[in-house]
Amino acid sequence: MSGLTTEPLAGSVRRRLNELDAMGCWTMRSHVLMPDHFHLLATLGGAQDISAVVRLLKGPLTPALRQHGLRWQPSFYDHRLRSPEELLPTFRYIYLNPYRAGLVATGEQWPWYFCAPEDWAWFGTMTDDGQPFPEWLQ
Protein backbone atom coordinates (compact mmCIF):
# COMPACT_ATOMS: atom_id res chain seq x y z
CA MET A 1 0.00 0.00 0.00
CA SER A 2 1.15 3.50 -0.62
CA GLY A 3 -0.15 7.03 -0.83
CA LEU A 4 -2.83 8.19 1.57
CA THR A 5 -3.01 4.77 3.24
CA THR A 6 0.64 4.87 4.32
CA GLU A 7 1.33 5.64 7.96
CA PRO A 8 1.92 8.18 9.32
CA LEU A 9 0.16 10.00 6.46
CA ALA A 10 -3.13 8.10 6.91
CA GLY A 11 -3.16 9.07 10.58
CA SER A 12 -2.51 12.71 9.71
CA VAL A 13 -5.39 12.79 7.23
CA ARG A 14 -7.76 11.16 9.72
CA ARG A 15 -6.69 13.53 12.49
CA ARG A 16 -7.36 16.55 10.26
CA LEU A 17 -10.77 15.19 9.26
CA ASN A 18 -11.58 14.77 12.96
CA GLU A 19 -10.24 18.23 13.83
CA LEU A 20 -12.54 19.84 11.27
CA ASP A 21 -15.41 17.83 12.72
CA ALA A 22 -14.53 19.02 16.25
CA MET A 23 -14.28 22.62 14.99
CA GLY A 24 -17.87 22.37 13.71
CA CYS A 25 -16.86 22.75 10.06
CA TRP A 26 -18.76 19.57 9.32
CA THR A 27 -20.18 16.46 10.91
CA MET A 28 -18.55 13.42 9.39
CA ARG A 29 -20.97 10.73 8.39
CA SER A 30 -18.68 8.34 6.50
CA HIS A 31 -15.31 8.36 4.80
CA VAL A 32 -12.81 6.01 3.26
CA LEU A 33 -9.15 6.63 2.55
CA MET A 34 -7.83 5.01 -0.60
CA PRO A 35 -4.20 5.04 -1.74
CA ASP A 36 -4.77 7.85 -4.27
CA HIS A 37 -7.99 9.57 -3.16
CA PHE A 38 -10.65 9.60 -0.48
CA HIS A 39 -14.41 9.85 -0.25
CA LEU A 40 -16.14 11.83 2.46
CA LEU A 41 -19.80 12.21 3.30
CA ALA A 42 -20.33 15.05 5.74
CA THR A 43 -22.98 17.50 6.80
CA LEU A 44 -21.58 21.01 6.61
CA GLY A 45 -21.71 23.00 9.81
CA GLY A 46 -23.59 26.28 10.02
CA ALA A 47 -23.01 28.61 7.11
CA GLN A 48 -19.76 26.91 6.07
CA ASP A 49 -18.73 27.14 2.44
CA ILE A 50 -17.48 23.81 1.07
CA SER A 51 -14.53 25.45 -0.72
CA ALA A 52 -13.38 27.12 2.50
CA VAL A 53 -13.61 23.85 4.44
CA VAL A 54 -11.70 21.94 1.76
CA ARG A 55 -8.95 24.58 1.98
CA LEU A 56 -8.87 24.04 5.75
CA LEU A 57 -8.44 20.33 5.07
CA LYS A 58 -5.89 20.46 2.26
CA GLY A 59 -3.71 23.36 3.45
CA PRO A 60 -2.32 21.90 6.68
CA LEU A 61 -1.89 18.46 5.09
CA THR A 62 0.05 19.69 2.06
CA PRO A 63 3.52 19.50 3.72
CA ALA A 64 2.85 15.91 4.84
CA LEU A 65 1.74 14.92 1.34
CA ARG A 66 4.86 16.50 -0.17
CA GLN A 67 7.04 14.47 2.22
CA HIS A 68 5.49 11.36 0.64
CA GLY A 69 5.90 12.64 -2.93
CA LEU A 70 2.18 13.35 -3.25
CA ARG A 71 0.10 16.40 -4.04
CA TRP A 72 -3.54 17.32 -4.02
CA GLN A 73 -5.45 17.51 -7.27
CA PRO A 74 -6.22 21.18 -8.06
CA SER A 75 -9.93 20.95 -7.27
CA PHE A 76 -12.44 18.57 -5.76
CA TYR A 77 -15.73 16.96 -6.66
CA ASP A 78 -18.75 17.64 -4.51
CA HIS A 79 -22.33 16.50 -4.65
CA ARG A 80 -25.18 17.68 -2.49
CA LEU A 81 -27.59 14.98 -1.34
CA ARG A 82 -31.05 16.37 -1.72
CA SER A 83 -33.16 13.60 -0.25
CA PRO A 84 -32.86 10.88 2.37
CA GLU A 85 -33.28 8.27 -0.38
CA GLU A 86 -29.82 9.20 -1.66
CA LEU A 87 -28.14 8.23 1.62
CA LEU A 88 -28.09 4.44 1.26
CA PRO A 89 -26.45 4.36 -2.19
CA THR A 90 -23.89 6.94 -1.06
CA PHE A 91 -23.01 5.06 2.13
CA ARG A 92 -22.78 1.82 0.16
CA TYR A 93 -20.54 3.41 -2.51
CA ILE A 94 -18.11 4.76 0.10
CA TYR A 95 -18.11 1.47 2.03
CA LEU A 96 -17.53 -0.67 -1.06
CA ASN A 97 -14.82 1.46 -2.68
CA PRO A 98 -11.81 -0.52 -1.36
CA TYR A 99 -13.54 -3.85 -2.07
CA ARG A 100 -14.36 -2.92 -5.65
CA ALA A 101 -10.80 -1.64 -6.14
CA GLY A 102 -9.47 -5.05 -5.07
CA LEU A 103 -7.64 -3.61 -2.06
CA VAL A 104 -9.40 -5.79 0.49
CA ALA A 105 -11.04 -9.20 0.23
CA THR A 106 -14.63 -9.90 1.20
CA GLY A 107 -14.57 -11.04 4.82
CA GLU A 108 -11.89 -8.50 5.71
CA GLN A 109 -12.32 -4.95 6.90
CA TRP A 110 -10.61 -1.96 5.33
CA PRO A 111 -8.72 -0.20 8.14
CA TRP A 112 -9.24 3.28 6.67
CA TYR A 113 -13.05 3.18 6.56
CA PHE A 114 -15.14 5.23 8.98
CA CYS A 115 -18.84 5.40 9.62
CA ALA A 116 -20.29 7.54 12.40
CA PRO A 117 -21.83 5.34 15.12
CA GLU A 118 -25.31 6.84 14.64
CA ASP A 119 -25.13 6.05 10.92
CA TRP A 120 -23.63 2.60 11.44
CA ALA A 121 -26.64 1.87 13.67
CA TRP A 122 -28.84 1.81 10.56
CA PHE A 123 -26.32 1.16 7.75
CA GLY A 124 -24.53 -1.67 9.55
CA THR A 125 -27.79 -3.61 9.85
CA MET A 126 -27.94 -3.66 6.04
CA THR A 127 -24.57 -5.41 5.75
CA ASP A 128 -23.72 -9.07 6.18
CA ASP A 129 -22.64 -8.75 9.82
CA GLY A 130 -20.36 -5.85 8.93
CA GLN A 131 -19.19 -7.36 5.64
CA PRO A 132 -20.38 -6.65 2.10
CA PHE A 133 -22.83 -9.04 0.53
CA PRO A 134 -21.22 -10.74 -2.50
CA GLU A 135 -23.94 -9.38 -4.80
CA TRP A 136 -22.93 -5.83 -3.81
CA LEU A 137 -19.55 -6.41 -5.45
CA GLN A 138 -20.90 -7.35 -8.86
Coordinates of N, CA and C in Angstrom, one line a residue:
M1 N 0.8 -1.2 0.0 CA 0.0 0.0 0.0 C 0.9 1.2 0.0
S2 N 0.4 2.2 -0.6 CA 1.1 3.5 -0.6 C 0.2 4.7 -0.6
G3 N 0.7 5.9 -0.7 CA -0.2 7.0 -0.8 C -0.8 7.4 0.5
L4 N -2.1 7.7 0.4 CA -2.8 8.2 1.6 C -3.0 7.1 2.6
T5 N -2.8 5.9 2.3 CA -3.0 4.8 3.2 C -1.7 4.3 3.9
T6 N -0.7 5.1 3.7 CA 0.6 4.9 4.3 C 0.7 5.6 5.6
E7 N 1.1 4.9 6.7 CA 1.3 5.6 8.0 C 2.7 6.3 7.9
P8 N 2.9 7.5 8.5 CA 1.9 8.2 9.3 C 0.9 9.1 8.6
L9 N 1.0 9.1 7.2 CA 0.2 10.0 6.5 C -1.3 9.7 6.7
A10 N -1.7 8.4 6.7 CA -3.1 8.1 6.9 C -3.6 8.6 8.2
G11 N -2.8 8.5 9.3 CA -3.2 9.1 10.6 C -3.3 10.6 10.6
S12 N -2.4 11.2 9.8 CA -2.5 12.7 9.7 C -3.8 13.1 9.0
V13 N -4.1 12.5 8.0 CA -5.4 12.8 7.2 C -6.6 12.6 8.1
R14 N -6.6 11.4 8.8 CA -7.8 11.2 9.7 C -7.8 12.2 10.9
R15 N -6.7 12.5 11.4 CA -6.7 13.5 12.5 C -7.3 14.9 12.0
R16 N -6.9 15.3 10.8 CA -7.4 16.5 10.3 C -8.9 16.5 10.0
L17 N -9.3 15.4 9.5 CA -10.8 15.2 9.3 C -11.5 15.3 10.6
N18 N -11.0 14.7 11.6 CA -11.6 14.8 13.0 C -11.5 16.2 13.6
E19 N -10.4 16.9 13.3 CA -10.2 18.2 13.8 C -11.3 19.1 13.2
L20 N -11.5 19.0 11.9 CA -12.5 19.8 11.3 C -13.9 19.5 11.8
D21 N -14.1 18.2 12.1 CA -15.4 17.8 12.7 C -15.6 18.5 14.1
A22 N -14.5 18.4 14.9 CA -14.5 19.0 16.3 C -14.7 20.5 16.2
M23 N -14.2 21.2 15.2 CA -14.3 22.6 15.0 C -15.7 23.0 14.5
G24 N -16.5 22.1 14.2 CA -17.9 22.4 13.7 C -17.9 22.7 12.2
C25 N -16.8 22.5 11.5 CA -16.9 22.8 10.1 C -17.8 21.8 9.3
W26 N -17.9 20.6 9.9 CA -18.8 19.6 9.3 C -19.0 18.5 10.4
T27 N -20.0 17.7 10.1 CA -20.2 16.5 10.9 C -19.9 15.3 10.0
M28 N -18.9 14.6 10.3 CA -18.5 13.4 9.4 C -19.6 12.3 9.5
R29 N -20.0 11.8 8.4 CA -21.0 10.7 8.4 C -20.2 9.4 8.0
S30 N -19.4 9.5 7.0 CA -18.7 8.3 6.5 C -17.5 8.8 5.7
H31 N -16.4 8.1 5.7 CA -15.3 8.4 4.8 C -14.5 7.1 4.6
V32 N -13.7 7.1 3.5 CA -12.8 6.0 3.3 C -11.6 6.6 2.6
L33 N -10.4 6.3 3.2 CA -9.1 6.6 2.6 C -8.7 5.5 1.6
M34 N -8.4 5.9 0.4 CA -7.8 5.0 -0.6 C -6.4 5.4 -0.9
P35 N -5.6 4.6 -1.5 CA -4.2 5.0 -1.7 C -4.1 6.4 -2.5
D36 N -4.9 6.6 -3.4 CA -4.8 7.8 -4.3 C -5.9 8.8 -4.2
H37 N -6.9 8.6 -3.3 CA -8.0 9.6 -3.2 C -8.8 9.2 -1.9
F38 N -9.8 10.0 -1.6 CA -10.6 9.6 -0.5 C -12.0 10.1 -0.8
H39 N -13.0 9.5 -0.1 CA -14.4 9.8 -0.2 C -14.9 10.3 1.1
L40 N -15.6 11.3 1.2 CA -16.1 11.8 2.5 C -17.6 12.2 2.3
L41 N -18.4 11.8 3.2 CA -19.8 12.2 3.3 C -19.9 12.9 4.6
A42 N -20.3 14.2 4.5 CA -20.3 15.0 5.7 C -21.5 16.0 5.6
T43 N -22.0 16.4 6.7 CA -23.0 17.5 6.8 C -22.2 18.8 7.2
L44 N -22.3 19.8 6.3 CA -21.6 21.0 6.6 C -22.2 21.7 7.8
G45 N -21.3 22.3 8.6 CA -21.7 23.0 9.8 C -22.1 24.4 9.5
G46 N -23.2 24.9 10.1 CA -23.6 26.3 10.0 C -23.6 26.8 8.6
A47 N -23.0 28.0 8.4 CA -23.0 28.6 7.1 C -21.7 28.4 6.4
Q48 N -21.1 27.2 6.7 CA -19.8 26.9 6.1 C -19.9 26.8 4.6
D49 N -18.9 27.3 3.9 CA -18.7 27.1 2.4 C -17.8 25.9 2.2
I50 N -18.2 25.0 1.3 CA -17.5 23.8 1.1 C -16.1 24.1 0.6
S51 N -15.9 25.1 -0.2 CA -14.5 25.5 -0.7 C -13.6 25.9 0.4
A52 N -14.2 26.7 1.4 CA -13.4 27.1 2.5 C -13.0 25.9 3.4
V53 N -13.9 25.0 3.6 CA -13.6 23.9 4.4 C -12.6 22.9 3.8
V54 N -12.7 22.8 2.5 CA -11.7 21.9 1.8 C -10.3 22.6 1.9
R55 N -10.2 23.9 1.8 CA -8.9 24.6 2.0 C -8.4 24.3 3.4
L56 N -9.3 24.3 4.4 CA -8.9 24.0 5.8 C -8.4 22.6 5.9
L57 N -8.9 21.7 5.1 CA -8.4 20.3 5.1 C -7.1 20.2 4.3
K58 N -7.1 20.7 3.1 CA -5.9 20.5 2.3 C -4.7 21.2 2.7
G59 N -4.9 22.5 3.1 CA -3.7 23.4 3.4 C -2.8 22.8 4.5
P60 N -3.2 22.4 5.7 CA -2.3 21.9 6.7 C -1.7 20.5 6.3
L61 N -2.4 19.8 5.5 CA -1.9 18.5 5.1 C -0.9 18.5 3.9
T62 N -0.8 19.6 3.2 CA 0.0 19.7 2.1 C 1.5 19.3 2.4
P63 N 2.1 19.9 3.4 CA 3.5 19.5 3.7 C 3.7 18.0 3.9
A64 N 2.8 17.4 4.6 CA 2.8 15.9 4.8 C 2.7 15.1 3.5
L65 N 1.9 15.6 2.6 CA 1.7 14.9 1.3 C 3.0 15.1 0.6
R66 N 3.6 16.3 0.6 CA 4.9 16.5 -0.2 C 6.0 15.6 0.3
Q67 N 6.0 15.4 1.7 CA 7.0 14.5 2.2 C 6.9 13.1 1.7
H68 N 5.7 12.7 1.2 CA 5.5 11.4 0.6 C 5.5 11.4 -0.9
G69 N 5.9 12.5 -1.5 CA 5.9 12.6 -2.9 C 4.5 12.8 -3.5
L70 N 3.6 13.2 -2.8 CA 2.2 13.3 -3.3 C 1.8 14.8 -3.3
R71 N 0.7 15.1 -4.0 CA 0.1 16.4 -4.0 C -1.4 16.3 -4.2
W72 N -2.1 17.3 -3.8 CA -3.5 17.3 -4.0 C -3.9 17.6 -5.5
Q73 N -5.0 17.1 -6.0 CA -5.5 17.5 -7.3 C -5.9 19.0 -7.1
P74 N -5.9 19.7 -8.2 CA -6.2 21.2 -8.1 C -7.6 21.5 -7.5
S75 N -8.6 20.6 -7.7 CA -9.9 21.0 -7.3 C -10.5 19.7 -6.5
F76 N -11.8 19.7 -6.4 CA -12.4 18.6 -5.8 C -13.8 18.4 -6.4
Y77 N -14.4 17.2 -6.2 CA -15.7 17.0 -6.7 C -16.7 16.9 -5.5
D78 N -17.8 17.7 -5.6 CA -18.7 17.6 -4.5 C -20.1 17.4 -5.1
H79 N -21.0 16.8 -4.3 CA -22.3 16.5 -4.7 C -23.2 16.7 -3.4
R80 N -24.2 17.5 -3.6 CA -25.2 17.7 -2.5 C -26.3 16.6 -2.5
L81 N -26.5 15.9 -1.4 CA -27.6 15.0 -1.3 C -28.9 15.8 -1.0
R82 N -29.8 15.6 -1.8 CA -31.0 16.4 -1.7 C -32.2 15.6 -1.0
S83 N -32.1 14.3 -0.9 CA -33.2 13.6 -0.3 C -32.6 12.4 0.6
P84 N -33.3 12.0 1.6 CA -32.9 10.9 2.4 C -32.7 9.6 1.6
E85 N -33.4 9.5 0.4 CA -33.3 8.3 -0.4 C -31.9 8.1 -1.0
E86 N -31.2 9.2 -1.1 CA -29.8 9.2 -1.7 C -28.8 8.7 -0.7
L87 N -29.1 8.6 0.6 CA -28.1 8.2 1.6 C -27.6 6.8 1.5
L88 N -28.5 5.8 1.3 CA -28.1 4.4 1.3 C -27.1 4.2 0.1
P89 N -27.4 4.6 -1.1 CA -26.4 4.4 -2.2 C -25.1 5.1 -2.0
T90 N -25.1 6.2 -1.3 CA -23.9 6.9 -1.1 C -23.1 6.2 0.0
F91 N -23.7 5.8 1.1 CA -23.0 5.1 2.1 C -22.4 3.8 1.6
R92 N -23.2 3.1 0.7 CA -22.8 1.8 0.2 C -21.6 2.1 -0.8
Y93 N -21.6 3.1 -1.6 CA -20.5 3.4 -2.5 C -19.2 3.7 -1.7
I94 N -19.3 4.5 -0.7 CA -18.1 4.8 0.1 C -17.6 3.5 0.7
Y95 N -18.5 2.7 1.3 CA -18.1 1.5 2.0 C -17.5 0.5 1.1
L96 N -18.0 0.3 -0.1 CA -17.5 -0.7 -1.1 C -16.3 -0.3 -1.9
N97 N -15.9 1.0 -1.8 CA -14.8 1.5 -2.7 C -13.6 0.6 -2.6
P98 N -13.0 0.3 -1.4 CA -11.8 -0.5 -1.4 C -12.0 -2.0 -1.8
Y99 N -13.2 -2.5 -1.6 CA -13.5 -3.9 -2.1 C -13.6 -3.9 -3.6
R100 N -14.3 -3.0 -4.2 CA -14.4 -2.9 -5.7 C -13.0 -2.6 -6.3
A101 N -12.1 -1.9 -5.6 CA -10.8 -1.6 -6.1 C -9.8 -2.8 -5.9
G102 N -10.3 -3.9 -5.3 CA -9.5 -5.1 -5.1 C -8.4 -4.9 -4.0
L103 N -8.6 -3.9 -3.1 CA -7.6 -3.6 -2.1 C -7.9 -4.4 -0.8
V104 N -9.1 -5.0 -0.7 CA -9.4 -5.8 0.5 C -10.4 -6.9 0.0
A105 N -10.2 -8.1 0.6 CA -11.0 -9.2 0.2 C -12.3 -9.2 1.0
T106 N -13.4 -9.7 0.5 CA -14.6 -9.9 1.2 C -14.3 -10.7 2.4
G107 N -14.9 -10.4 3.6 CA -14.6 -11.0 4.8 C -13.5 -10.3 5.6
E108 N -12.9 -9.3 5.0 CA -11.9 -8.5 5.7 C -12.5 -7.1 5.8
Q109 N -11.9 -6.3 6.7 CA -12.3 -5.0 6.9 C -11.2 -4.0 6.5
W110 N -11.6 -3.0 5.8 CA -10.6 -2.0 5.3 C -10.3 -1.1 6.5
P111 N -9.0 -0.9 6.9 CA -8.7 -0.2 8.1 C -8.9 1.3 8.0
W112 N -9.1 1.8 6.8 CA -9.2 3.3 6.7 C -10.7 3.7 6.3
Y113 N -11.6 2.9 6.7 CA -13.1 3.2 6.6 C -13.6 3.7 7.9
F114 N -14.5 4.7 7.8 CA -15.1 5.2 9.0 C -16.6 5.4 8.7
C115 N -17.4 5.1 9.7 CA -18.8 5.4 9.6 C -19.2 5.9 11.0
A116 N -19.9 7.0 11.1 CA -20.3 7.5 12.4 C -21.2 6.5 13.1
P117 N -21.0 6.4 14.4 CA -21.8 5.3 15.1 C -23.3 5.5 14.9
E118 N -23.9 6.7 14.9 CA -25.3 6.8 14.6 C -25.7 6.4 13.2
D119 N -24.8 6.5 12.3 CA -25.1 6.1 10.9 C -24.9 4.6 10.8
W120 N -23.9 4.0 11.5 CA -23.6 2.6 11.4 C -24.8 1.8 12.1
A121 N -25.5 2.5 13.0 CA -26.6 1.9 13.7 C -27.7 1.5 12.7
W122 N -27.9 2.2 11.6 CA -28.8 1.8 10.6 C -28.1 1.2 9.4
F123 N -27.0 1.7 8.9 CA -26.3 1.2 7.8 C -25.7 -0.2 8.0
G124 N -25.1 -0.4 9.2 CA -24.5 -1.7 9.5 C -25.5 -2.8 9.5
T125 N -26.8 -2.5 9.9 CA -27.8 -3.6 9.8 C -28.1 -4.1 8.4
M126 N -27.7 -3.3 7.4 CA -27.9 -3.7 6.0 C -26.8 -4.4 5.4
T127 N -25.7 -4.7 6.2 CA -24.6 -5.4 5.7 C -24.7 -6.9 6.2
D128 N -23.8 -7.7 5.8 CA -23.7 -9.1 6.2 C -22.8 -9.2 7.4
D129 N -23.4 -8.8 8.5 CA -22.6 -8.8 9.8 C -21.4 -7.9 9.7
G130 N -21.5 -6.7 9.1 CA -20.4 -5.8 8.9 C -19.5 -6.1 7.7
Q131 N -19.9 -7.0 6.9 CA -19.2 -7.4 5.6 C -20.1 -7.1 4.4
P132 N -19.5 -6.8 3.3 CA -20.4 -6.6 2.1 C -21.0 -8.0 1.6
F133 N -22.2 -7.9 1.2 CA -22.8 -9.0 0.5 C -22.1 -9.2 -0.8
P134 N -21.9 -10.5 -1.2 CA -21.2 -10.7 -2.5 C -21.9 -10.0 -3.7
E135 N -23.2 -10.0 -3.7 CA -23.9 -9.4 -4.8 C -23.7 -7.9 -4.9
W136 N -23.3 -7.3 -3.8 CA -22.9 -5.8 -3.8 C -21.7 -5.6 -4.7
L137 N -20.8 -6.6 -4.8 CA -19.6 -6.4 -5.4 C -19.6 -6.7 -6.9
Q138 N -20.8 -7.0 -7.4 CA -20.9 -7.3 -8.9 C -21.2 -6.1 -9.7

